[in-house]
Short mmCIF file of C-alpha atoms and ligand atoms in Angstrom, two decimals:
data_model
loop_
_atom_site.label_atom_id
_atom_site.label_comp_id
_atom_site.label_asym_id
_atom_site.label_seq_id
_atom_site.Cartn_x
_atom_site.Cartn_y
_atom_site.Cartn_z
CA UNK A 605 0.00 0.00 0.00
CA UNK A 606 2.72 2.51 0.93
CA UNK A 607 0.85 4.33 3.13
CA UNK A 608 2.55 2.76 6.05
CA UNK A 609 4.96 5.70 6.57
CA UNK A 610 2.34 8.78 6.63
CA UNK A 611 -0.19 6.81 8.78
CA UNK A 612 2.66 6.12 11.51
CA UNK A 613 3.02 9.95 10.96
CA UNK A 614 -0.09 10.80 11.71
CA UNK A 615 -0.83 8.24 14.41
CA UNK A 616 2.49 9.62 16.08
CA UNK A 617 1.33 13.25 15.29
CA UNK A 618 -2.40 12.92 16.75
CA UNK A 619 -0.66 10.86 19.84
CA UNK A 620 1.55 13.58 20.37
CA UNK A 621 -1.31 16.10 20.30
CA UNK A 622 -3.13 14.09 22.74
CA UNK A 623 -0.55 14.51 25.13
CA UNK A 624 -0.10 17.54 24.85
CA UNK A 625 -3.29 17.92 25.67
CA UNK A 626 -3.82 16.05 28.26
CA UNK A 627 -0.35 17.53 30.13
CA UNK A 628 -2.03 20.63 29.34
CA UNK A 629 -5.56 20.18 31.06
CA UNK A 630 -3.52 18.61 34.32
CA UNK A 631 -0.72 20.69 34.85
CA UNK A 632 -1.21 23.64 33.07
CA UNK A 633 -3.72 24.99 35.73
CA UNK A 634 -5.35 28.18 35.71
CA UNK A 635 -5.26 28.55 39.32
CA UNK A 636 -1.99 28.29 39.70
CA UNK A 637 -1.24 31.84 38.15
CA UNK A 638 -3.27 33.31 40.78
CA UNK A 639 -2.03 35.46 43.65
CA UNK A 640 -3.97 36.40 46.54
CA UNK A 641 -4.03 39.73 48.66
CA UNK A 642 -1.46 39.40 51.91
CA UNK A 643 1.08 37.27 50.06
CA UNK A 644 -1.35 34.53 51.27
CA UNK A 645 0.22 31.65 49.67
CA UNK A 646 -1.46 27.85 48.60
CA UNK A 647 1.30 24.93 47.55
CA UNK A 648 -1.66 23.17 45.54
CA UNK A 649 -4.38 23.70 43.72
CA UNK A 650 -7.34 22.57 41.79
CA UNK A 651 -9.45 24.18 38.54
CA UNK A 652 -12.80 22.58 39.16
CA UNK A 653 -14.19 21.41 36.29
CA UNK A 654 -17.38 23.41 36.23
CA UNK A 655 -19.60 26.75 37.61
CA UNK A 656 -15.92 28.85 37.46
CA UNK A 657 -14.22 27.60 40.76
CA UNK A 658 -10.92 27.05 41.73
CA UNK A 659 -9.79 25.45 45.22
CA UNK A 660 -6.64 26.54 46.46
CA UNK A 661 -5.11 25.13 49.75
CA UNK A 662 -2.44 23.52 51.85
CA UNK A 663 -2.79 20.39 53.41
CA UNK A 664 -0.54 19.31 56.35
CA UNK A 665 -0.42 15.27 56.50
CA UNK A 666 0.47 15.11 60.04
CA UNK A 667 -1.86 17.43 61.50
CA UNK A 668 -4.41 16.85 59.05
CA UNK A 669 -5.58 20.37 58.95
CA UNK A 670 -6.69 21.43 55.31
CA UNK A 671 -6.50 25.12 54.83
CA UNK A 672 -8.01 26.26 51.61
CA UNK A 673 -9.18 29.09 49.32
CA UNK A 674 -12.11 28.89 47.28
CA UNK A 675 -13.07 30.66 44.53
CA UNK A 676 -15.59 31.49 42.59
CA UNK A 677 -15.43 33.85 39.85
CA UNK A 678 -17.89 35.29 37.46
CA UNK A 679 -20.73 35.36 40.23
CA UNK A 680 -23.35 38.46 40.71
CA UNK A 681 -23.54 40.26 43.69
CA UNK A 682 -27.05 38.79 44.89
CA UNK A 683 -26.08 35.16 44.61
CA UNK A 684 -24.29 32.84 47.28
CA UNK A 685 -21.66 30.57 46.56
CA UNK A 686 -20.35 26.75 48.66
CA UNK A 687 -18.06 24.38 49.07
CA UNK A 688 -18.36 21.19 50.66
CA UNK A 689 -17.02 18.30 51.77
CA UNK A 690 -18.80 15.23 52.21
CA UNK A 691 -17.49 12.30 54.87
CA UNK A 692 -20.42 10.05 54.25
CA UNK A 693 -21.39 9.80 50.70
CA UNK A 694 -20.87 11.33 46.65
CA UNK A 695 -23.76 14.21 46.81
CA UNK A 696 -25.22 16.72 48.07
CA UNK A 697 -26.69 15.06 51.37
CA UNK A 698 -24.57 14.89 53.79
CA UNK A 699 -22.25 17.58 52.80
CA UNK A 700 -20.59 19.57 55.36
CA UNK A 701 -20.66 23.21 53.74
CA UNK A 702 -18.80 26.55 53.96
CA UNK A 703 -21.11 28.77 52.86
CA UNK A 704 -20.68 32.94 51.14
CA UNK A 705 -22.86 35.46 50.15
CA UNK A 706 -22.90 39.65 50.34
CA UNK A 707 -25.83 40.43 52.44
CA UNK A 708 -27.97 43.59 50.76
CA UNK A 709 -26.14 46.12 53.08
CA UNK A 710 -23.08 45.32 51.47
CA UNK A 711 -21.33 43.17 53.95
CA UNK A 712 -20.37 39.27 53.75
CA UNK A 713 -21.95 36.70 55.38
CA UNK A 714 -20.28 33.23 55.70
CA UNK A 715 -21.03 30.55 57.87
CA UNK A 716 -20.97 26.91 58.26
CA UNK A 717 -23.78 24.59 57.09
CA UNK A 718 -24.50 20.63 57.30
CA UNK A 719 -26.68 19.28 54.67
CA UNK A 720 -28.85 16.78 55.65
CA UNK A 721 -31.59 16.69 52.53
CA UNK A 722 -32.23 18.62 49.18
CA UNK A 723 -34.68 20.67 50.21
CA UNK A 724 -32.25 22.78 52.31
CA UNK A 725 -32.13 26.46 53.38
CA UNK A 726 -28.36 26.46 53.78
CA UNK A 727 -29.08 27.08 57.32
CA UNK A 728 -26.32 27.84 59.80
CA UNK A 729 -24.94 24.76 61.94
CA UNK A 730 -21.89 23.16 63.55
CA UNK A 731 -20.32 20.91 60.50
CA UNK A 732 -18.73 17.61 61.99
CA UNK A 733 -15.27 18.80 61.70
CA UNK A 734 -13.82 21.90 63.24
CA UNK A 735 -13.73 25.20 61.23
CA UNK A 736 -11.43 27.98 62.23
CA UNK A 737 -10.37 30.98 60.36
CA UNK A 738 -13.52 31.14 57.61
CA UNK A 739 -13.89 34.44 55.71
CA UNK A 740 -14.88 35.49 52.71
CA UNK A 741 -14.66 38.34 50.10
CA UNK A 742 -16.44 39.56 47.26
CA UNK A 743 -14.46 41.42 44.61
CA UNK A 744 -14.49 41.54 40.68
CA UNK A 745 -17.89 39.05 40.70
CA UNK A 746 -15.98 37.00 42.22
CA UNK A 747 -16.29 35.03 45.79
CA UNK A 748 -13.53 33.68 47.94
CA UNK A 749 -13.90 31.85 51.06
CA UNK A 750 -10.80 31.19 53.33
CA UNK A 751 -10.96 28.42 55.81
CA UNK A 752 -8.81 26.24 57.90
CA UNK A 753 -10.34 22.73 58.77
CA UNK A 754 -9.63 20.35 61.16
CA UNK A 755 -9.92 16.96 59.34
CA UNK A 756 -9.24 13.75 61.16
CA UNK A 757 -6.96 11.56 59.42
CA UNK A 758 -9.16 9.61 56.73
CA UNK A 759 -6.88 9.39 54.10
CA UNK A 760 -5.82 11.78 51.08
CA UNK A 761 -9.28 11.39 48.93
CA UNK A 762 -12.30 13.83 49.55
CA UNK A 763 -15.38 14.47 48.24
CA UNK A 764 -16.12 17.76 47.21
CA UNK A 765 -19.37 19.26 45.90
CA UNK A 766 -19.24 23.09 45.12
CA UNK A 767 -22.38 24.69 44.35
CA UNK A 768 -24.16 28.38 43.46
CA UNK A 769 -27.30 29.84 43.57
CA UNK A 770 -29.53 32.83 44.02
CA UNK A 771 -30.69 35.27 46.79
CA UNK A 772 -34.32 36.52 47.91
CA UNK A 773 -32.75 39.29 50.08
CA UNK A 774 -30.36 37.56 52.45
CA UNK A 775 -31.71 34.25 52.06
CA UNK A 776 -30.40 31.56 49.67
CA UNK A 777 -32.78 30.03 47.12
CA UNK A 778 -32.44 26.60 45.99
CA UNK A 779 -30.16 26.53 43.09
CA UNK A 780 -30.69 25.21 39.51
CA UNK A 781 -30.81 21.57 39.34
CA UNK A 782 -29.58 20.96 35.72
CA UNK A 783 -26.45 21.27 33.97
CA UNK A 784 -23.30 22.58 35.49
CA UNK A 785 -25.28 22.63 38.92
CA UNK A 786 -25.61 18.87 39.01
CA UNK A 787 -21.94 17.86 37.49
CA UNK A 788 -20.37 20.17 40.45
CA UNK A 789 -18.87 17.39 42.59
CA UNK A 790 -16.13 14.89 42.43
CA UNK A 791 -13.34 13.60 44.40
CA UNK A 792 -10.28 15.61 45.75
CA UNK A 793 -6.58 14.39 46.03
CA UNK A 794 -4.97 16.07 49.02
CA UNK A 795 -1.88 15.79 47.82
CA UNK A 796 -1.45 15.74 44.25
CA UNK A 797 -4.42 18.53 44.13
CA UNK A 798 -6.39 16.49 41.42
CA UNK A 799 -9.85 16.89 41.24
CA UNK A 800 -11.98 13.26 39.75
CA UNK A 801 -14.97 12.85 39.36
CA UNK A 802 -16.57 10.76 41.93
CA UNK A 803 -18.00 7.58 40.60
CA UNK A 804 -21.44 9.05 41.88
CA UNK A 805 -21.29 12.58 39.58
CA UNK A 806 -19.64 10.23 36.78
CA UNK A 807 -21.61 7.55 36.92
CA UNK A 808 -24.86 9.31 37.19
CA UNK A 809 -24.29 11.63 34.06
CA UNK A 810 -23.04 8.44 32.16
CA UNK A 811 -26.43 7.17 33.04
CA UNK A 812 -28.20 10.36 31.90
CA UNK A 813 -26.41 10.34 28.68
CA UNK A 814 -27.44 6.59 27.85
CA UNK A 815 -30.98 7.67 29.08
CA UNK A 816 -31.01 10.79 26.50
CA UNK A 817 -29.36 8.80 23.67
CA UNK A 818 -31.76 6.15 24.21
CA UNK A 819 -35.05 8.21 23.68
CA UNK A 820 -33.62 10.56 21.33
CA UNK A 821 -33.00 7.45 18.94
CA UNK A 822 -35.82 5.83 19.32
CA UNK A 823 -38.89 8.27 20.29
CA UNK A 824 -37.25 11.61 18.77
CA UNK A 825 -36.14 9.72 15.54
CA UNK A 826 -36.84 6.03 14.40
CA UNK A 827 -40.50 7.32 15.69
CA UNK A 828 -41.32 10.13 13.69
CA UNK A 829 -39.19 7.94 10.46
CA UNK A 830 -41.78 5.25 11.05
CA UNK A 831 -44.79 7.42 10.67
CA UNK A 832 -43.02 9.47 7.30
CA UNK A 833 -42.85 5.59 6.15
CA UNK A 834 -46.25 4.73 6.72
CA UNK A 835 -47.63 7.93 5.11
CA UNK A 836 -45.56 8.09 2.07
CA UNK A 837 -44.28 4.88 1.06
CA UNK A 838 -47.72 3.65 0.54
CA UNK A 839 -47.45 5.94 -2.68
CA UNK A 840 -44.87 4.08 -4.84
CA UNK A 841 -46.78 0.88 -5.94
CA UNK A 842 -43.95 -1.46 -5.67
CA UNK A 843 -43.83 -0.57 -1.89
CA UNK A 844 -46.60 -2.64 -0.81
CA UNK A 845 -46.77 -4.20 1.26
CA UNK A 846 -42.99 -3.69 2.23
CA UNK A 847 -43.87 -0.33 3.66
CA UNK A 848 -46.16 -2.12 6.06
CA UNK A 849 -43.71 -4.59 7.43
CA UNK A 850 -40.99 -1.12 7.50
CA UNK A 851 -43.86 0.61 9.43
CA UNK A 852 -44.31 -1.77 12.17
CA UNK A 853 -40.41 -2.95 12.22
CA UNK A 854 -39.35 0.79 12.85
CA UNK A 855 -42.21 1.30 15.36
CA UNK A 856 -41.73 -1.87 17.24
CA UNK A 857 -37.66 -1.46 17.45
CA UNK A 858 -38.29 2.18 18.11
CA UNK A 859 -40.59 0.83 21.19
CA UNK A 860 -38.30 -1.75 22.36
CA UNK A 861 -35.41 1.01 22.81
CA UNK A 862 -37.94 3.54 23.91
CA UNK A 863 -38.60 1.80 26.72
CA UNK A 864 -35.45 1.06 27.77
CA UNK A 865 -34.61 4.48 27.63
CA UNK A 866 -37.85 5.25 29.42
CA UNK A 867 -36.49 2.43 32.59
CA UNK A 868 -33.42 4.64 32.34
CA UNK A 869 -35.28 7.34 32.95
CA UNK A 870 -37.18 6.28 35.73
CA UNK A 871 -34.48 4.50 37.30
CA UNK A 872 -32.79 8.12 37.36
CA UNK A 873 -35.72 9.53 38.86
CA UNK A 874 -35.76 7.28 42.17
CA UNK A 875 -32.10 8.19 42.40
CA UNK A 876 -32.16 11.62 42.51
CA UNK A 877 -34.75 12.23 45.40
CA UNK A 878 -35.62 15.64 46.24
CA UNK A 879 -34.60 16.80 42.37
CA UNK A 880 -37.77 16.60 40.15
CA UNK A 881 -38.84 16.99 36.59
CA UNK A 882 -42.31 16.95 36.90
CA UNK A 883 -42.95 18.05 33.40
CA UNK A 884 -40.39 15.51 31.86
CA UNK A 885 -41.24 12.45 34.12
CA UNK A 886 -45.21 13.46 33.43
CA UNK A 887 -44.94 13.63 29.76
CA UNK A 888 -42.45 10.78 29.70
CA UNK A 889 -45.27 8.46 31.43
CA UNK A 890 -47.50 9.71 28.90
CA UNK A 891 -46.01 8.52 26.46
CA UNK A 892 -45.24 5.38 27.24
CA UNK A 893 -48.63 4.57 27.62
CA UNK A 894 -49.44 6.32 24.26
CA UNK A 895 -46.96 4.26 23.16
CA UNK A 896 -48.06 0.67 24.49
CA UNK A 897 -51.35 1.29 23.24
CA UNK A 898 -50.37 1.70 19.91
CA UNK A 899 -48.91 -1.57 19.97
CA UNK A 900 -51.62 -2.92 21.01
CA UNK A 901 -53.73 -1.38 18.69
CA UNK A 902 -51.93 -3.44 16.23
CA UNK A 903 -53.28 -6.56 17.52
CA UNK A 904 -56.93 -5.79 17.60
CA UNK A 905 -57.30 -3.68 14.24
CA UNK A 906 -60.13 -4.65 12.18
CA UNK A 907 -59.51 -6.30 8.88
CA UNK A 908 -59.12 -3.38 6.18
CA UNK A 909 -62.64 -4.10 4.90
CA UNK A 910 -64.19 -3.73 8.13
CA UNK A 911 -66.84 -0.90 8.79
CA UNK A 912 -64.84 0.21 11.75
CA UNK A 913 -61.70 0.50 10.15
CA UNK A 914 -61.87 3.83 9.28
CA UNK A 915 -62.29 4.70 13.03
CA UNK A 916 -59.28 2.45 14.28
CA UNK A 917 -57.12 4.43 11.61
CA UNK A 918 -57.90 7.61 12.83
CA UNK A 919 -57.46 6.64 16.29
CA UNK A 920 -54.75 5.17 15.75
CA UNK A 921 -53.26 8.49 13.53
CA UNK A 922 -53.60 10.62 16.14
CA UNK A 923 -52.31 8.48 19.05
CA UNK A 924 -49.10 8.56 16.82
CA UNK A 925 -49.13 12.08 15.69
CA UNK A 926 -49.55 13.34 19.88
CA UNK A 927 -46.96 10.47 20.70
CA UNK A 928 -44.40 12.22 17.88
CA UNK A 929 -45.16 15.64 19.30
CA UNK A 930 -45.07 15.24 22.87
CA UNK A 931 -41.55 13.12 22.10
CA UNK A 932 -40.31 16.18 20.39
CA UNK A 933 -41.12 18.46 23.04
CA UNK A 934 -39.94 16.08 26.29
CA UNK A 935 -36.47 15.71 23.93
CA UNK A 936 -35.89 19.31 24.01
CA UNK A 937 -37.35 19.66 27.81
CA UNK A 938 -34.51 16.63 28.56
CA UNK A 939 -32.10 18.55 26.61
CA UNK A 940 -32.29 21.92 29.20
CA UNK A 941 -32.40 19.44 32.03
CA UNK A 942 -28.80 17.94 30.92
CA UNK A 943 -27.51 20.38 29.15
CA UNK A 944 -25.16 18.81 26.49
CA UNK A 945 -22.78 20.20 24.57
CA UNK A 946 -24.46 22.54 22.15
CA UNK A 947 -23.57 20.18 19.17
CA UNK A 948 -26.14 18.18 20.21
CA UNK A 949 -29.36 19.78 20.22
CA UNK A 950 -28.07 20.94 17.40
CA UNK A 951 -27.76 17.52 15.79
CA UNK A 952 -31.11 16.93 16.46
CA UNK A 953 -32.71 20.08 15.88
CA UNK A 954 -30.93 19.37 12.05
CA UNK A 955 -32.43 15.66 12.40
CA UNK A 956 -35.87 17.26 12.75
CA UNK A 957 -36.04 19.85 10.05
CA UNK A 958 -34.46 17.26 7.83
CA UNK A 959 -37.49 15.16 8.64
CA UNK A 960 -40.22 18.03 8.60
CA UNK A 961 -38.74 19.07 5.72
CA UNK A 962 -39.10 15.43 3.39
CA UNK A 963 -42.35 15.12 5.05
CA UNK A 964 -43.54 18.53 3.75
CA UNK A 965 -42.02 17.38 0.31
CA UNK A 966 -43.43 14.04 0.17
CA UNK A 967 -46.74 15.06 1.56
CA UNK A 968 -46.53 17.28 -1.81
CA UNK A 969 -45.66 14.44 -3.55
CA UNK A 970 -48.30 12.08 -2.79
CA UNK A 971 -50.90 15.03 -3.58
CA UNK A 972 -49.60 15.45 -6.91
CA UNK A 973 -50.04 11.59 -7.60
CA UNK A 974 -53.21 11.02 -6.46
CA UNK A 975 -54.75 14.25 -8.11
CA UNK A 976 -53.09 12.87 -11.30
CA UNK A 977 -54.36 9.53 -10.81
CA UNK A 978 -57.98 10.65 -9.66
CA UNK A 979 -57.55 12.36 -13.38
CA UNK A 980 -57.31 9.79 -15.39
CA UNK A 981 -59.29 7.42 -13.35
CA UNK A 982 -62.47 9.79 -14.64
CA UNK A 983 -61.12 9.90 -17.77
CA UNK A 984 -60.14 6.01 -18.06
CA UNK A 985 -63.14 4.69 -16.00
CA UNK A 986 -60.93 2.71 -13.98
CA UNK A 987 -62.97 0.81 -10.94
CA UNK A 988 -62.51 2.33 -8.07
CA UNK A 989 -61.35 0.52 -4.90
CA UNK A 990 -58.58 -1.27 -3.43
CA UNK A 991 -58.01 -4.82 -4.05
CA UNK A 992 -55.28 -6.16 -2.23
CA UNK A 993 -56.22 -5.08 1.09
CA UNK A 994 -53.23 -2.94 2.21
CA UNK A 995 -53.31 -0.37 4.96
CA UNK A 996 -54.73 2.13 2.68
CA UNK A 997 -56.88 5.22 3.99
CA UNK A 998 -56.63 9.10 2.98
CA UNK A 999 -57.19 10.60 0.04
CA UNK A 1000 -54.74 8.78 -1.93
CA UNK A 1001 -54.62 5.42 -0.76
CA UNK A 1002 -57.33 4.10 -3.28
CA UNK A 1003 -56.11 6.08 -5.92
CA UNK A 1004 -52.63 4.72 -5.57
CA UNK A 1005 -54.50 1.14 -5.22
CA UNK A 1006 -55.94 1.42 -8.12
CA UNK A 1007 -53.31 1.49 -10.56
CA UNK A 1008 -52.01 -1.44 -9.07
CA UNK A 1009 -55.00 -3.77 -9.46
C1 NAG B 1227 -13.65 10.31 58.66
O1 NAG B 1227 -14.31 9.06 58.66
C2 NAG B 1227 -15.30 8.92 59.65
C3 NAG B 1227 -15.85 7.53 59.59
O2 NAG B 1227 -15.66 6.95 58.35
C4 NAG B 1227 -16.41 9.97 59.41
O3 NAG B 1227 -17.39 9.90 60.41
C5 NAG B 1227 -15.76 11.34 59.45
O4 NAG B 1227 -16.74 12.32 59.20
C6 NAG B 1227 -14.66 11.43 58.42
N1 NAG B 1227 -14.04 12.74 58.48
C7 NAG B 1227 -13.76 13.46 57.41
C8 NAG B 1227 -13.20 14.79 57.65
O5 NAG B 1227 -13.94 13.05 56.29
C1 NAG B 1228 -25.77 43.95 57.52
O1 NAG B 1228 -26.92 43.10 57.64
C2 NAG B 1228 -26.73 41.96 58.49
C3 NAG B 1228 -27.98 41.13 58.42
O2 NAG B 1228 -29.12 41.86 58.30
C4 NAG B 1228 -26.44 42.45 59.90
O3 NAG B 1228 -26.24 41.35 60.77
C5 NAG B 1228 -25.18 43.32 59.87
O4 NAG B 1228 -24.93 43.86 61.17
C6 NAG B 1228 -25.35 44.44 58.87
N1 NAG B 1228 -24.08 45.15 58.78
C7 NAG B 1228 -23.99 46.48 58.65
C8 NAG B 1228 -22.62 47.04 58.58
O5 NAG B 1228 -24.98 47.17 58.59
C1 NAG B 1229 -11.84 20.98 67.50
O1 NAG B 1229 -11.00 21.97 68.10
C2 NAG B 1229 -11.02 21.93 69.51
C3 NAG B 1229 -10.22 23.10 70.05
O2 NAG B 1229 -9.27 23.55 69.11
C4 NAG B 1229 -10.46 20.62 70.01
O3 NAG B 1229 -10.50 20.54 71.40
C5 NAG B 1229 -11.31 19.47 69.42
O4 NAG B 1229 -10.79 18.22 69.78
C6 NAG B 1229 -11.38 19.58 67.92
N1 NAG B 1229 -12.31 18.60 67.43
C7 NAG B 1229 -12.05 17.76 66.43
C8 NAG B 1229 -13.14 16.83 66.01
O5 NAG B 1229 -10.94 17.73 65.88
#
């Protein structure tokens, strides 16, 4: 082939890149270029991967007190900032919390707070280590706490949670429960400085991701496909019955993965107590009832000559058009809930219009042959009626039928 040598380039190349990266995003810290007022000095520190915070601190092994900096930069002036750590568990419950804000008159609060559930206040309490030296500042949008903590010797692996939120006056509101706001935890080495992600955080996105993929696939896309199949195939005359078998094959798979995705889903929803999507999880039940019955439906429609056939197909039209629809709109409510990368709703939202759009064109399409055909059925005196007992219905479907005959 000969195209050994520039492969092994580019292989070495792209490795090379990689590493670079990867040196980059672990030792090329942010944090570490910043100075605080004082000469205040921290050995190690930590850019935390998300909401703009940085931990700075010094950790002495033998007396196991942890002094640290926090920061948090870009923040407004009527919104609180924290930073935990949390003995017992991954999350949020159970953290043990230093906790800033500026109070309307101007001046800082910051206090101590244990977290015992979600539905917190961020109330003031003794944390189950010993605090000394906390203060904060607020300068250039940006919070810093200072604290000195008294850890007992557990080992060189925390678990931090960081977190922000808004003020009603001088009392912190709960804070957003999507995005950045739910990814802010993760493990802490004391002595290297590096900040994981705890399996919980990891874990629990990874899940989310699956459970996004999942119904994106199958309700958001293989759905809506199915339907544009059903509609529009039926036209060309050597796609019968093929389209039918397509139909119910894309619909049935779609189903299958739809409600594993919807398990994911509600297996995520038991997890995170306290956190609730009430619109998602509502219209998510929905439609996986929507969805059962249409397969169902399948089993108990009436043979195509049947007087009650033409009821059965519009039932079962608009069960499918409101299941398409509400799938649409749950994907995009699930999309502000986990907040991917941009790309992706973009992806989809281009998945969508590209669907919409051969719809529109087919739907065009179909009109055009069936006028045509009704055309020179009056003119040809062609019987009317469908013989071979497809799914036919609409305007068209006979027409179309017709020809075939
Ligand atoms: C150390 O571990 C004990 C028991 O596992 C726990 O109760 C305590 O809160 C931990 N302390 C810290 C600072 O993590
Ligand atoms: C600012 O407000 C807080 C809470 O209302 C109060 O405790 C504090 O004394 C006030 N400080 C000044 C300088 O007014
Ligand atoms: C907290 O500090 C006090 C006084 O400095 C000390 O007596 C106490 O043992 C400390 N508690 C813990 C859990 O380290």
């Amino acid at each position: 082939m000969g195209g050994g040598r520039p492969l092994t380039l580019k292989l070495t190349l792209s490795l090379s890149l990689i590493t670079c990266f990867l040196l980059s995003s672990s030792y090329g810290q942010n944090c570490a270029k910043h100075s605080f007022p004082n000469n205040r000095v921290f050995k190690t520190c930590s850019d935390l991967p998300v909401l703009n915070s940085f931990l700075h601190f010094n950790y002495d092994t033998s007396s196991s007190k942890l002094e640290i900096a926090y920061r948090h930069s870009g923040i407004g002036s009527s919104r609180w900032v924290a930073w935990a750590i949390n003995p017992t568990s991954t999350g949020m419950v159970g953290s043990q919390a230093l906790v800033a804000y500026q109070q309307t008159n101007g001046t800082m609060r910051v206090y101590t707070s244990p977290i015992t559930q979600y539905q917190t206040q961020l109330q003031e309490g003794e944390l189950s280590f010993n605090v000394s030296d906390l203060s904060a500042s607020y300068e250039n949008d940006e919070i810093i706490i200072f604290a000195t903590l008294g850890l007992s010797n557990n080992g060189t692996m925390l678990n931090q949670v960081w977190q922000e939120g808004g003020l009603n006056g001088n009392i912190p509101q709960m804070h957003v429960t999507s995005g950045a706001n739910v990814q802010s935890m993760g493990t802490l080495n004391l002595v290297s400085g590096e900040a994981g992600t705890s399996n919980g955080g990891g874990s629990k996105l990874k899940k989310r991701n699956i459970h996004g993929v999942l119904n994106t696939v199958s309700w958001g896309i293989l759905m809506p496909m199915g339907a544009i199949i059903a509609r529009y195939l039926k036209v060309f005359k050597s796609a019968d019955p093929a389209w039918f078998y397509l139909h119910v094959l894309c619909q049935f798979s779609a189903y299958v993965v739809g409600v594993a995705g919807w398990g994911t889903g509600l297996k995520l929803g038991s997890e995170s107590v306290g956190i609730q999507f009430d619109a998602h999880r509502t219209i998510g039940i929905i439609l996986f009832s929507l969805g059962t019955l249409q397969v169902f439906a399948l089993l108990v429609r009436p043979k195509p000559e049947h007087k009650y056939r033409l009821y059965w197909n519009i039932y079962h039209h608009l069960v499918g058009y409101t299941v398409i629809i509400l799938s649409v709109i749950n994907i995009f409510k699930g999309f502000d809930i986990l907040e991917p990368e941009k790309k992706w709703k973009h992806a989809y939202i281009g998945v969508i219009v590209a669907l919409a759009s051969s719809a529109v064109l087919l739907e065009a399409y179909t009109w055009f042959v069936a006028i045509r055909r009704k055309r020179s059925e009056s003119e040809g005196k062609l019987p009317y009626g469908g013989v071979n007992g497809g799914e036919g219905n609409g305007v068209y479907g006979h027409g179309v039928r017709t020809q075939q005959a």
